[in-house]
Coordinates of C-alpha atoms in Angstrom, one line a residue:
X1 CA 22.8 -29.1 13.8
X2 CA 19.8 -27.4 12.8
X3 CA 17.8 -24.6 15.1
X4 CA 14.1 -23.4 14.4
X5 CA 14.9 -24.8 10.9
X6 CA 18.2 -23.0 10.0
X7 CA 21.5 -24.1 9.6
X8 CA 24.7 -23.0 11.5
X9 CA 25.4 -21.1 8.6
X10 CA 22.0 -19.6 8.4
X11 CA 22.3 -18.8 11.8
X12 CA 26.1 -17.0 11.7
X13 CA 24.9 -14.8 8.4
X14 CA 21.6 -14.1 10.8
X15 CA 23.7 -12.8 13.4
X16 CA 26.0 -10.8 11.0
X17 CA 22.9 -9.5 9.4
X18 CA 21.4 -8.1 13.0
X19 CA 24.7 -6.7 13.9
X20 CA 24.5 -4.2 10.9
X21 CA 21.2 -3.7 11.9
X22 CA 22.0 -2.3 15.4
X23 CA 24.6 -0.5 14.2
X24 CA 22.3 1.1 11.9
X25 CA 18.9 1.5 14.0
X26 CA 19.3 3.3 17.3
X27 CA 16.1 2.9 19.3
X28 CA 13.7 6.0 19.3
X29 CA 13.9 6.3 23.5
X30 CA 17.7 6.9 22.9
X31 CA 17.0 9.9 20.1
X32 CA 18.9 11.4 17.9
X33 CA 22.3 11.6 17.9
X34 CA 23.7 14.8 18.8
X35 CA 26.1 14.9 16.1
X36 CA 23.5 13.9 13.4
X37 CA 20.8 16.9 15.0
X38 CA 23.3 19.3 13.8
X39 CA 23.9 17.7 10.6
X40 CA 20.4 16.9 9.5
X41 CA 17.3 19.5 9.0
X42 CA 15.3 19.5 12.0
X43 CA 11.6 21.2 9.7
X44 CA 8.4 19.9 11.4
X45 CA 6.4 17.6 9.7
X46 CA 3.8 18.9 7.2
X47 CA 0.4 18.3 7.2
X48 CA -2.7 18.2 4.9
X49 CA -0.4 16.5 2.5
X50 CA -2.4 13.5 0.3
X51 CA 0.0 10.6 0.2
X52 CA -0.9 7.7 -2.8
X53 CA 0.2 4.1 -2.0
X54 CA 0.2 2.3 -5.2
X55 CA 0.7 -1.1 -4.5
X56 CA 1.9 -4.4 -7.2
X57 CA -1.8 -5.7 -6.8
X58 CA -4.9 -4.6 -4.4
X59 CA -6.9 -6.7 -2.7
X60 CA -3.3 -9.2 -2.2
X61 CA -3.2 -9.8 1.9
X62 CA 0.6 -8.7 1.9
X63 CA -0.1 -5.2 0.3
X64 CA -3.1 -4.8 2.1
X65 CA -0.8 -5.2 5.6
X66 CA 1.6 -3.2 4.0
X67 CA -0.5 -0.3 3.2
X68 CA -2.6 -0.6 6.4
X69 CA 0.9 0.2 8.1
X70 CA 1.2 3.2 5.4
X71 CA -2.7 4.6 6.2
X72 CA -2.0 4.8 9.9
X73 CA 1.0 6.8 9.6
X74 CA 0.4 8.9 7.0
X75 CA -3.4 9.5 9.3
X76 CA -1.4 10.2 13.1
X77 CA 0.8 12.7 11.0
X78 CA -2.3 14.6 10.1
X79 CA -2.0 13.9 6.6
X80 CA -5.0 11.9 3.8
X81 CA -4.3 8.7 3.0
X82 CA -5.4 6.6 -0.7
X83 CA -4.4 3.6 -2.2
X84 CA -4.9 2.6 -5.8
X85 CA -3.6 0.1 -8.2
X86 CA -4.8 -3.0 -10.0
X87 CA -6.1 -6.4 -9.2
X88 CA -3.5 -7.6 -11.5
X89 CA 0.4 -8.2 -10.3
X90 CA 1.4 -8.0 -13.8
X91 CA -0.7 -4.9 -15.4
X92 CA 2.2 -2.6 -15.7
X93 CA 0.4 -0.4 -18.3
X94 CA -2.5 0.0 -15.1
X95 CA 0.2 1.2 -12.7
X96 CA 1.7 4.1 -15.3
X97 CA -1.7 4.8 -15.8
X98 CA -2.3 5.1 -12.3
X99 CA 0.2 7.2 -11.5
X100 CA -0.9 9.8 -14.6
X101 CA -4.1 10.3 -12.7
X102 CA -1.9 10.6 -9.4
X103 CA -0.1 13.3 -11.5
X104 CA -3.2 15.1 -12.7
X105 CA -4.3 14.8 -9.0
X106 CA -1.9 16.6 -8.2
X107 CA -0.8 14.7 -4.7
X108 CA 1.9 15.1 -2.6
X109 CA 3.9 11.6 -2.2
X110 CA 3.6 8.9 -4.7
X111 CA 4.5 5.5 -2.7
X112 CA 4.7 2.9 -5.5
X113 CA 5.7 -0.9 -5.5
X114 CA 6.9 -1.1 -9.0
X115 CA 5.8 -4.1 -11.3
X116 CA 8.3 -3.0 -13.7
X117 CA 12.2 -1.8 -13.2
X118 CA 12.4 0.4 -16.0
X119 CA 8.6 1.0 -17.5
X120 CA 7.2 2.9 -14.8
X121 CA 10.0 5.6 -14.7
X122 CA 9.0 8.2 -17.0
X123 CA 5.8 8.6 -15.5
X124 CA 8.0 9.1 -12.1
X125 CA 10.4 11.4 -13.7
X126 CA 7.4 13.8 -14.5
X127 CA 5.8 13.4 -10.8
X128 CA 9.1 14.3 -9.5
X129 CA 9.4 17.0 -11.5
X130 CA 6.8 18.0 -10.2
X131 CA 7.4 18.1 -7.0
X132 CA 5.7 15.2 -6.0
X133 CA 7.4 13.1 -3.8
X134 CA 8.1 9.3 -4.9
X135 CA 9.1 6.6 -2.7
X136 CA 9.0 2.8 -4.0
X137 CA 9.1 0.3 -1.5
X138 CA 8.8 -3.5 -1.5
X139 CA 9.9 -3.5 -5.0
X140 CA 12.6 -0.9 -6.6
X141 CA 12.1 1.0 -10.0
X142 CA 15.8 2.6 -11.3
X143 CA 18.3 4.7 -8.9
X144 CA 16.7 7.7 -10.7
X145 CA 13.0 7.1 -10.9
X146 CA 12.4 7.9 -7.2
X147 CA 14.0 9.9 -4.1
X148 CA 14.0 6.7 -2.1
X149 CA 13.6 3.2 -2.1
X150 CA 12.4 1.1 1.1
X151 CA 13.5 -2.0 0.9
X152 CA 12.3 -5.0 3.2
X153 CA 15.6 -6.6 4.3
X154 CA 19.1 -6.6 1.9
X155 CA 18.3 -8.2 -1.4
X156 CA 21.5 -10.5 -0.8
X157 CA 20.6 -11.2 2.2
X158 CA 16.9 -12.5 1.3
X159 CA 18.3 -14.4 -1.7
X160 CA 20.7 -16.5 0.0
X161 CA 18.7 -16.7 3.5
X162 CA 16.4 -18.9 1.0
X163 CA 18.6 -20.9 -0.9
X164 CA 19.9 -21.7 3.1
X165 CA 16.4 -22.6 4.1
X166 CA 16.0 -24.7 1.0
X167 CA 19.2 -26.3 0.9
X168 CA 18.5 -27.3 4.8
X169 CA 15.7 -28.7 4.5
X170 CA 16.2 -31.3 1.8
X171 CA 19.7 -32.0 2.9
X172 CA 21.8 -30.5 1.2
X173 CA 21.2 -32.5 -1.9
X174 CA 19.1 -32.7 -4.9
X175 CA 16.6 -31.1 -7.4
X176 CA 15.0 -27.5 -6.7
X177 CA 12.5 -25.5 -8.3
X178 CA 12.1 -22.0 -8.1
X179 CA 8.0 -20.8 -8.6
X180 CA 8.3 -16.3 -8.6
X181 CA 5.9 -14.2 -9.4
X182 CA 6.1 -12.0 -12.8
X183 CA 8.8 -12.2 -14.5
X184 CA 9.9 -8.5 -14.9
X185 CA 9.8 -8.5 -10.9
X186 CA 12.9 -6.7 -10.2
X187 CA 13.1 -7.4 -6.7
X188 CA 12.1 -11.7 -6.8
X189 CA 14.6 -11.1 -9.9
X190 CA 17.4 -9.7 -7.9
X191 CA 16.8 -12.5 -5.1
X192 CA 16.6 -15.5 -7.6
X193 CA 20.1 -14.5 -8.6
X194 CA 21.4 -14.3 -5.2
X195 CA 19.4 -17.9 -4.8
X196 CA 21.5 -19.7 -7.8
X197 CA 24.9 -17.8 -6.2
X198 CA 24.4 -19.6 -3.4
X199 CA 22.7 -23.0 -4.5
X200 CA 25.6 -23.0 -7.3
X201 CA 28.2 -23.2 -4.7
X202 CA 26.8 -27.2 -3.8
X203 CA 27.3 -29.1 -6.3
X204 CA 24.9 -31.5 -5.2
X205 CA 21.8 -29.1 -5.6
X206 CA 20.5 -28.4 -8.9
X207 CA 18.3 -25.6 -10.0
X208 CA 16.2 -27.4 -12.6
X209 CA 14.3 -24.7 -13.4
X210 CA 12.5 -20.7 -12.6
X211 CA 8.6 -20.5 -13.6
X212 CA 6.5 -17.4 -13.1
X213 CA 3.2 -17.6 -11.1
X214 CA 2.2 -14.1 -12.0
X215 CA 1.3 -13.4 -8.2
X216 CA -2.1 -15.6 -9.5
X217 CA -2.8 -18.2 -7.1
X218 CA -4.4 -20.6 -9.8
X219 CA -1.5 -20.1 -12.1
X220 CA 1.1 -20.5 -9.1
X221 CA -1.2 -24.0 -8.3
X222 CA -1.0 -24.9 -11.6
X223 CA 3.0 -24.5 -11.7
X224 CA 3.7 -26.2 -8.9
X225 CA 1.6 -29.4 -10.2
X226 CA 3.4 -29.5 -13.7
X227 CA 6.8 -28.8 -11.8
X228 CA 6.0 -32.3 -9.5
X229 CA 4.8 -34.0 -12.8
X230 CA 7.6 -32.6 -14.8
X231 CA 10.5 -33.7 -12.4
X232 CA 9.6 -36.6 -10.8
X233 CA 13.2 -36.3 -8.1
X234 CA 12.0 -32.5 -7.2
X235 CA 13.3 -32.1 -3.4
X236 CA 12.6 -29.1 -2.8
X237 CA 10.3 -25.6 -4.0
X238 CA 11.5 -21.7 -3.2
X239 CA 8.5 -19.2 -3.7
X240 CA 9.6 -15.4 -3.1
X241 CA 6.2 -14.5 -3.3
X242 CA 3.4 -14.6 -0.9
X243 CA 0.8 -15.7 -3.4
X244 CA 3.0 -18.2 -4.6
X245 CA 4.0 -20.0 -1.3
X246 CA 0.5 -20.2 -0.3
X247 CA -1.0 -21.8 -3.7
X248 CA 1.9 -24.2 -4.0
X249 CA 1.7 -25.3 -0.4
X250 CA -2.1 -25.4 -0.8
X251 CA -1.5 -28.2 -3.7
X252 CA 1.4 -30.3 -1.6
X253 CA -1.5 -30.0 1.1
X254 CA -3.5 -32.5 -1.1
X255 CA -1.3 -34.2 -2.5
X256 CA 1.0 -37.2 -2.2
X257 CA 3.8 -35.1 -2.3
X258 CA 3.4 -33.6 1.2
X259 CA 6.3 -34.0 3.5
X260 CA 8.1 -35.4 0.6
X261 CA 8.7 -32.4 -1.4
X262 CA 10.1 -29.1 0.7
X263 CA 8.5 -26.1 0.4
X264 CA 10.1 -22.5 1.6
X265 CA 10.3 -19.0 0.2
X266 CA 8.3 -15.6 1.7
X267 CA 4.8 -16.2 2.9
X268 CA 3.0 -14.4 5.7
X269 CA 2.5 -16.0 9.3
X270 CA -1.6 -15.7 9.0
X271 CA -1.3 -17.3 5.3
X272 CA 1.0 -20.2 6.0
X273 CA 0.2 -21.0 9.4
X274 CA -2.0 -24.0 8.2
X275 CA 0.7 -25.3 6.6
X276 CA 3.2 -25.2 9.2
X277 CA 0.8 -27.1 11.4
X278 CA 0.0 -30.1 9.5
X279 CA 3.7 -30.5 8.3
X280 CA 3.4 -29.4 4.7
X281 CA 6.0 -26.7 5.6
X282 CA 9.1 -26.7 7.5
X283 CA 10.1 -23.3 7.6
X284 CA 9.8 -19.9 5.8
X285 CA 11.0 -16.3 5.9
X286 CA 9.2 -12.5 5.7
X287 CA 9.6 -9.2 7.5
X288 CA 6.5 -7.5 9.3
X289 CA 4.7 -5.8 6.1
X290 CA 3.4 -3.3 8.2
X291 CA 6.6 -1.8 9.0
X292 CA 7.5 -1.4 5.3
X293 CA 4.4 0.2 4.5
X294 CA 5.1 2.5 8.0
X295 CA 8.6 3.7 7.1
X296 CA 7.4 4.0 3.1
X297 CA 5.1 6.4 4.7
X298 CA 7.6 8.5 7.1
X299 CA 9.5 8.6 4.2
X300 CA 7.0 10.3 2.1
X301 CA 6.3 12.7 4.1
X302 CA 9.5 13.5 5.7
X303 CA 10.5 14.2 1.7
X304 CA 7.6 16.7 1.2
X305 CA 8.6 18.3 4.7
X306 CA 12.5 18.7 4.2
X307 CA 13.4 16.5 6.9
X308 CA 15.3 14.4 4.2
X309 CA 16.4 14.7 0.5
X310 CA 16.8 10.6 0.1
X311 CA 20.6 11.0 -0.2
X312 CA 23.2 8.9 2.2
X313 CA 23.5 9.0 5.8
X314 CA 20.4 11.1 6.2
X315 CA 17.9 9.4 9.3
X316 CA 14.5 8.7 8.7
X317 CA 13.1 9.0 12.3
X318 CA 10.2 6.1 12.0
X319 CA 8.1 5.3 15.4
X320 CA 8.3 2.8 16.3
X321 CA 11.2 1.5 14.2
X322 CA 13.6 4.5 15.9
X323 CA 16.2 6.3 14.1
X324 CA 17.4 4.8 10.5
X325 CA 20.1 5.7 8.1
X326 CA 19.9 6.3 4.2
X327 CA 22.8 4.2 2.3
X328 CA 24.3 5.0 -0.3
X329 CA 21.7 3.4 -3.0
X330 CA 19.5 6.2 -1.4
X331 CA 17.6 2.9 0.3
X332 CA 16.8 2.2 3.8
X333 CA 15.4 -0.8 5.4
X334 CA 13.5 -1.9 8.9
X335 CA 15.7 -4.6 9.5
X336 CA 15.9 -8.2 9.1
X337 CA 13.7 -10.6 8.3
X338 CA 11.9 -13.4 10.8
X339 CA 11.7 -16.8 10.4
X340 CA 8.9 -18.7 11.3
X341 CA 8.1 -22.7 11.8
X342 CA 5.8 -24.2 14.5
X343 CA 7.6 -22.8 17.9
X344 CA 7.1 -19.0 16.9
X345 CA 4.3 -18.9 14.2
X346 CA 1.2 -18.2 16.5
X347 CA 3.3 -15.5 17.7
X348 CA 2.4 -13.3 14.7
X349 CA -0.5 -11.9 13.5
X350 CA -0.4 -10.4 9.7

């Protein structure tokens, strides 16, 4: 039995997923706990602070809902707003140089979607020493390269919420393909090996192979044509990336593969909705970018006004996302993600 698209099991690890997220997000009209106001540093919020989004890749719809989420709180908190970064979602060399400049700018709150795990961090080590306040969000450098990292939903979660959706849709058999962005990604990384977890426990689903887009629509069109030449029984395409979902369903679109060959991973609503409608895709999963960029933002500042030090069980008080906890990664997350497929997709707008 199959609901909006998910299976039963989908739908239980849904369930178990929104449980944790009550228990961790208390809505704002409730407050704060009294226990946790005398625990946790009630300092106003500063203002006149300059807070830096630095994004994978400008000018890429998802960022640019993401950091529209970021400008508006960082403006109603009486603080500047600026966004930089590349037009590339693979120029790590541009985001270390960006974040020299941010350095030499001397800014308050670095919030950085990191290309690279490991490449960015020394850049981050010397802003923090600084005193600059760094926050990566979407995508995660190192424990130690930033004071917090918000992350869009649980990595493990995402991962196997996709192989689900894949696994579905083509019944629960065949040949699947996985098209990711860059390859150093750490994020799409971390949910590609949650993906083969789950996928490896069905024996009748075969991962044939993982191929790198780039977060380049062409090169992501390009991909998903050899893949469909290449493998000639493909059932079924995961794309963790926005840019990727969008170019490969864009090709099934045209081709004679549509219907035939399933298509799922994380796209936005606004991107996909084409797609949805004329059958080239079932179903697909994302959280509201919006909020991500908003509690990156909260975050930022409430680092540079001592309301938090990024360590566990400390709230980040978000409107309108309420009252969130800090685990013990020093990470803190929205909630969980949506689903969408032709019943709910024209509910959204991003």
């Amino acid at each position: 039995m199959t609901v909006s698209g998910t299976s039963f099991r989908l739908q239980r690890a849904i369930a178990a997923l929104t449980a944790v997220s009550v228990t961790a997000l208390i809505s704002s009209s409730c407050g704060v706990p009294e226990s946790e106001k005398e625990k946790k540093p009630n300092s106003p919020i500063k203002k006149g602070l300059t807070v830096a989004f630095l994004p994978k890749q400008v000018n890429n719809p998802y960022f640019a809902t993401a950091d529209s989420g970021g400008a508006e709180v960082v403006r109603k908190l009486g603080s500047t707003y600026k966004e930089v970064g590349t037009d590339s979602g693979i120029d790590t060399v541009g985001q270390i140089s960006y974040i020299d400049s941010l350095i030499e700018e001397k800014v308050d709150a670095i919030v950085v979607s990191a290309q690279d795990p490991e490449a960015l961090c020394p850049s981050l080590k010397e802003a923090m020493k600084k005193g600059i306040s760094v926050v990566t969000y979407d995508s995660d450098t190192s424990k130690d390269c930033r004071n917090l990292f918000v992350a869009p939903a649980g990595a493990e979660d995402l991962g196997r919420f996709q192989a689900e959706l894949i696994s579905d849709q083509i019944g629960g058999e065949g040949q699947v393909a996985i098209l990711s962005a860059a390859i150093t990604a750490p994020n799409q990384n971390l949910w590609i090996d949650y993906m083969k977890d789950e996928l490896g426990r069905n024996d009748d689903v075969e991962i044939v192979e993982v191929v790198y887009g780039d977060d380049s629509a062409r090169k992501s069109r390009e991909l998903t044509r050899q893949l469909l030449q290449k493998y000639p029984n493909l059932k079924g395409i995961v794309a963790p990336t926005t840019v990727g979902i969008k170019a490969a369903a864009g090709y099934l679109a045209e081709s004679k593969y549509k219907g035939k060959v399933k298509l799922t991973g994380l796209g936005t609503p606004n991107d996909m909705r084409p797609y949805v409608k004329n059958g080239t895709v079932d179903s697909f999963v994302l959280w509201d970018p919006a909020k991500i960029g908003a509690l990156a933002a909260h975050a930022a500042i409430d680092l540079q006004s001592g309301r938090t030090s990024g360590k566990e069980g400390e709230p980040i008080i978000a409107y309108p996302l309420g009252y969130l906890l800090i685990d013990e990664n020093g990470v803190v997350t929205p909630g969980r993600p949506t689903f969408f497929d032709k019943k709910n997709i024209d509910d959204f707008d991003f």
